[in-house]
Coordinates of C-alpha atoms in Angstrom, one line a residue:
X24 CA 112.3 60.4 91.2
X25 CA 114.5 57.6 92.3
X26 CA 116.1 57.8 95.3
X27 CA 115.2 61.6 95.5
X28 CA 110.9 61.3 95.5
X29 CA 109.0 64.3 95.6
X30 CA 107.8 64.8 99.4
X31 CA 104.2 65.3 100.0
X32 CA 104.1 68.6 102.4
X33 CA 100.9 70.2 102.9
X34 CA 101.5 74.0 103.2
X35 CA 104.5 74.2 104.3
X36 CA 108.3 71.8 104.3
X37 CA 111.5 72.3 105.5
X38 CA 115.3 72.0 103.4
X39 CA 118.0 71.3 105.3
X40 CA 120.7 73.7 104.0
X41 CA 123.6 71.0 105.1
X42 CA 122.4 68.1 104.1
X43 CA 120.7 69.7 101.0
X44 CA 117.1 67.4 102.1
X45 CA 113.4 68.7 101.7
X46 CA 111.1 67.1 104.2
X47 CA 108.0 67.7 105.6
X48 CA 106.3 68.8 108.7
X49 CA 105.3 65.8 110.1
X50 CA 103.8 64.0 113.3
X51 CA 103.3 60.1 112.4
X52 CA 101.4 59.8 109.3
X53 CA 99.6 63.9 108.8
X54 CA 102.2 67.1 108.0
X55 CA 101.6 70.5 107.3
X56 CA 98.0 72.5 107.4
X57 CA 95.0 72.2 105.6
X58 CA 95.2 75.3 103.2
X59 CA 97.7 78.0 101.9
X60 CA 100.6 79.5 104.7
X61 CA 100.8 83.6 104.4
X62 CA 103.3 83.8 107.5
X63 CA 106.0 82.1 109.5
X64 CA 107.6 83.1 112.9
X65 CA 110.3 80.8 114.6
X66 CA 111.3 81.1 118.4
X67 CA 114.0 78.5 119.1
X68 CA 112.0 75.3 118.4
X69 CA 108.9 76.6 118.0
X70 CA 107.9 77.3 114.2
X71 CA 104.5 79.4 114.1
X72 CA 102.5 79.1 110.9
X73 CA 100.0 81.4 110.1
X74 CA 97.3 81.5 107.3
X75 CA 93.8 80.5 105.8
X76 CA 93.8 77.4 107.0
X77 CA 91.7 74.9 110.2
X78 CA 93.6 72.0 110.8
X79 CA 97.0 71.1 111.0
X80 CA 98.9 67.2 110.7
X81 CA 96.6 67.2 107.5
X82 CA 95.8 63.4 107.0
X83 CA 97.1 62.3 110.7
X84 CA 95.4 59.4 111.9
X85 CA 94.9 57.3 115.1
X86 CA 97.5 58.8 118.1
X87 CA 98.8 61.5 116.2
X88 CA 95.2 62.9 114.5
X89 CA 94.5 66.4 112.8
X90 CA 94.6 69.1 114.9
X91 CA 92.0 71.9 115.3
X92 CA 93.6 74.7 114.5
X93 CA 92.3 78.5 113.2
X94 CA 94.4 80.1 110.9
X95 CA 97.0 79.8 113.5
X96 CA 99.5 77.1 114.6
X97 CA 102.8 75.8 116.3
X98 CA 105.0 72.9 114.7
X99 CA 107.5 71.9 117.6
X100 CA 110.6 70.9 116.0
X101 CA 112.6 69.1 118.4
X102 CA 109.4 66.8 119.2
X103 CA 108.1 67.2 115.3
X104 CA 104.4 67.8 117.1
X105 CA 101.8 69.9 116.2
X106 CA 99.4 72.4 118.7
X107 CA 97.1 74.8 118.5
X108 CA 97.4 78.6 119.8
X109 CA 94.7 77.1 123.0
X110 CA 94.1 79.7 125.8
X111 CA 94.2 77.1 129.5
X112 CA 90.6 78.5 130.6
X113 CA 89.0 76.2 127.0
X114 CA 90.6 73.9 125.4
X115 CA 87.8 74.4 122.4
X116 CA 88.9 77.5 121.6
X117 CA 91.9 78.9 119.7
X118 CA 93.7 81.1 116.7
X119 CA 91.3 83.8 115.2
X120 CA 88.5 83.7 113.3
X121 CA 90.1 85.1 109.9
X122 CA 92.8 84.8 108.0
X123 CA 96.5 85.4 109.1
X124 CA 99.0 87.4 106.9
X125 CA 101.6 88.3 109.8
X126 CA 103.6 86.8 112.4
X127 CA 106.0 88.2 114.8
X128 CA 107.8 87.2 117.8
X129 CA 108.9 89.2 120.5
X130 CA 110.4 87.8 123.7
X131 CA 107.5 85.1 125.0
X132 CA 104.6 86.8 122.7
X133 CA 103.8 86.1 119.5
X134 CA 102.0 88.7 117.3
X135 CA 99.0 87.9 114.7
X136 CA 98.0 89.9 112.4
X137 CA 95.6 89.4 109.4
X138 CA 92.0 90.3 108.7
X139 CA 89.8 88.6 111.6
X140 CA 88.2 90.4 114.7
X141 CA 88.0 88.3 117.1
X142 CA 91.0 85.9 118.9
X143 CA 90.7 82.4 120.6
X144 CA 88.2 81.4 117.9
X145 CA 85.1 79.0 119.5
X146 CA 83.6 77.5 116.7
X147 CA 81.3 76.0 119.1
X148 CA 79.7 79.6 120.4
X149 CA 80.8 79.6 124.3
X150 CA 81.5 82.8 125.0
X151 CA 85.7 82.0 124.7
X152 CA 86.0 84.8 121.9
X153 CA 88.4 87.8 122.3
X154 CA 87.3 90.9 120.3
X155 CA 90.4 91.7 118.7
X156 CA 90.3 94.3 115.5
X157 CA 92.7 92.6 112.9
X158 CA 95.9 92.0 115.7
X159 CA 96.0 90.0 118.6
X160 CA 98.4 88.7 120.9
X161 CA 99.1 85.0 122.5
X162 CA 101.6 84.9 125.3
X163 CA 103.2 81.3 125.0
X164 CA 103.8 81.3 128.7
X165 CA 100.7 82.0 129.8
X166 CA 98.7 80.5 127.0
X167 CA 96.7 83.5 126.6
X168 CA 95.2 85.6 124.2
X169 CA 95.0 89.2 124.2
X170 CA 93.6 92.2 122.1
X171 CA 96.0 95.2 121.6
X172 CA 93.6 97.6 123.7
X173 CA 93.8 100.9 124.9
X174 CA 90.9 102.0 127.5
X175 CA 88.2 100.9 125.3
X176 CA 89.2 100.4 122.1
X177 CA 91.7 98.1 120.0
X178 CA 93.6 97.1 117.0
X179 CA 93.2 98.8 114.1
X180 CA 90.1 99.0 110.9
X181 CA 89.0 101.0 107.9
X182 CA 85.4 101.6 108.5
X183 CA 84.9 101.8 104.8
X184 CA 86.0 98.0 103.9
X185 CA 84.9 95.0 104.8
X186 CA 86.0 91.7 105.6
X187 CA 90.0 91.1 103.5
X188 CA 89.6 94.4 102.5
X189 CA 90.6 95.9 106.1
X190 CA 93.1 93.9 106.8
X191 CA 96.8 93.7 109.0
X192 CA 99.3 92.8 105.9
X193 CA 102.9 93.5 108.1
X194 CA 104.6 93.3 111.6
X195 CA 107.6 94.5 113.0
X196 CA 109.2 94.9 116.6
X197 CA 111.5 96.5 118.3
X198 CA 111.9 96.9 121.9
X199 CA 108.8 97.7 123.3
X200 CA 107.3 99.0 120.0
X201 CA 105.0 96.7 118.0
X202 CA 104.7 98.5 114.5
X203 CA 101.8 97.4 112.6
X204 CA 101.1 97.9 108.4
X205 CA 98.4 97.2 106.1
X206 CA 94.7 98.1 105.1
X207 CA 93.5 101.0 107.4
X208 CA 92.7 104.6 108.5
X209 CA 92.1 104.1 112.3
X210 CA 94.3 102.4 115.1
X211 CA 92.6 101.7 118.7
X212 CA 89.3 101.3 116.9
X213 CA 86.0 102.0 119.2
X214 CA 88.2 103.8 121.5
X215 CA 86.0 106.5 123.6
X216 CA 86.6 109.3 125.9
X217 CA 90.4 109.8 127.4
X218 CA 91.0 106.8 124.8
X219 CA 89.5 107.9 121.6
X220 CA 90.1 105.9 118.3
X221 CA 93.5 107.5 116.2
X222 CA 93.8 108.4 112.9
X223 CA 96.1 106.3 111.4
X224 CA 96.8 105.4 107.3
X225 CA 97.9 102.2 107.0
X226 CA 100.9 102.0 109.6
X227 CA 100.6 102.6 113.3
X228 CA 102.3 102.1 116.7
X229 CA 101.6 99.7 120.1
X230 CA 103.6 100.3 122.4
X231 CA 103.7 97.3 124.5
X232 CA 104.8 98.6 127.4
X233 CA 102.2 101.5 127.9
X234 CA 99.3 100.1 126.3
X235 CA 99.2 103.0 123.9
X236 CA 98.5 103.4 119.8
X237 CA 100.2 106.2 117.8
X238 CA 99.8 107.0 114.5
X239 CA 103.4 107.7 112.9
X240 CA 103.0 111.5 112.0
X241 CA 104.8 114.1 110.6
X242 CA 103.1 117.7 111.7
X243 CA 99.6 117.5 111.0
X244 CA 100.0 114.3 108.2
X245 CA 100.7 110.9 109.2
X246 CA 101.1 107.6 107.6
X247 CA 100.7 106.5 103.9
X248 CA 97.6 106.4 101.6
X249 CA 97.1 103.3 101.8
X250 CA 93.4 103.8 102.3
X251 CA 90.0 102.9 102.2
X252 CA 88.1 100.3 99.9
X253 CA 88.4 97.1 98.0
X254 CA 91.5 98.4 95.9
X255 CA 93.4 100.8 97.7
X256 CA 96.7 101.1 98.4
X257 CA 98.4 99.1 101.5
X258 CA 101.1 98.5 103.4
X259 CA 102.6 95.2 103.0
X260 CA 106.1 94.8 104.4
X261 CA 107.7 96.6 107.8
X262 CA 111.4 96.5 108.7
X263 CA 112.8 98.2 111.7
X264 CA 116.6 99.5 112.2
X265 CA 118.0 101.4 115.3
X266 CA 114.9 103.4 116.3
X267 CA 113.3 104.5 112.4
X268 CA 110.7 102.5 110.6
X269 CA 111.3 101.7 106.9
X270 CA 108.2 100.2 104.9
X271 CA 107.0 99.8 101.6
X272 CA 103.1 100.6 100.1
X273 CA 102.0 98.6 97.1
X274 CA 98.6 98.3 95.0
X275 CA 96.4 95.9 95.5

């Protein structure tokens, strides 16, 4: 109250840790996104926002309107501007078509995961879509998405769950490995021939470089149980230090 005001700030706000001031993500009169924030990534000025929501600038009007964005966007910071994840080749399609719960940047890409299966969402129909099996990748320099494939196949599923049920939870990078954690038994899913589909409970590997999926085995075992159905077990947080992989499996 008073001189200090609650701040509207849809979704998502900033403090300033030196001046000790909440504020909101704004460009003219909208800020934030239209629904609940599940991830965050920051790249110098670039803050990526990921989660259930379509539009971000929420309530922006006349030259700085809301912005048509799927489950996916970029808040400037220097420029305090808002913009879609938008491939060059259509400017009508972007983000994925379900919801984000991981964000990770690595050099100029940014990694999505969540539960969708397709990337550069076109809600008008025209062909834009990426197939993309719950992680995807944009390249900001190239403003283009990509699936994680290998030969034939990509990203990662649980052919016995369906739609938030099979689901990316957690990302982590290092180097030229993408590590991925959540709700699933198979990594490079649809993969045939010399690039089959890979078992793989709830964590797996891209290597970025190569192309390549691994599961994260030990002899004839691999992974964790976090398996199959509406209430298994996942993966839901990834850290990386030196060259091991450290993560965590909770209940649903």
């Amino acid at each position: 109250t008073g001189a200090t005001p609650a701040i509207p700030a849809n979704g998502v706000a900033k403090f300033d840790t030196t001046t000790n001031t909440w504020r909101a993500l704004s460009q003219g009169n909208g800020n934030g996104v239209s629904s609940s924030v599940t991830a965050l990534a920051v790249s110098g000025n670039s803050l990526f926002v990921g989660g259930f929501f379509s539009t971000a600038n929420s309530g922006g009007t006349g030259g700085t309107t809301v912005i048509n964005a799927h489950r996916v966007a970029k808040f400037d910071t220097t420029t305090n501007s808002w913009s879609a994840l938008t491939a060059q080749n259509n400017p009508n399609a972007n983000g994925v078509d379900g919801t984000v719960f991981a964000l990770v940047m690595s050099g100029s890409n940014i990694f999505v995961g969540g539960s969708f299966t397709n990337a550069n969402d076109d809600d008008g129909g025209g062909g834009a879509r990426i197939p993309a099996n719950r992680v995807a990748k944009f390249d900001t320099t190239t403003n283009t998405w990509s699936a994680l494939s290998q030969g034939d196949g990509n990203g990662v599923t649980d052919g016995t769950a369906i739609g938030l049920n099979n689901r990316v939870r957690a990302l982590a990078v290092i180097d030229n490995s993408l590590y991925v954690g959540g709700r699933f038994t198979t990594a490079n899913h649809g993969g045939t021939g010399a690039t089959p589909a890979i078992t793989a409970n709830g964590v797996a590997k891209f290597d970025t470089t190569t192309n390549t999926w691994s599961a994260l085995s030990q002899g004839d075992g691999n992974g964790v149980s976090a398996t199959s159905g509406a209430f298994g077990d996942e993966v839901r947080t990834l850290a990386v230090s030196g060259r091991s992989e450290e993560h965590t499996s909770e209940l649903q």
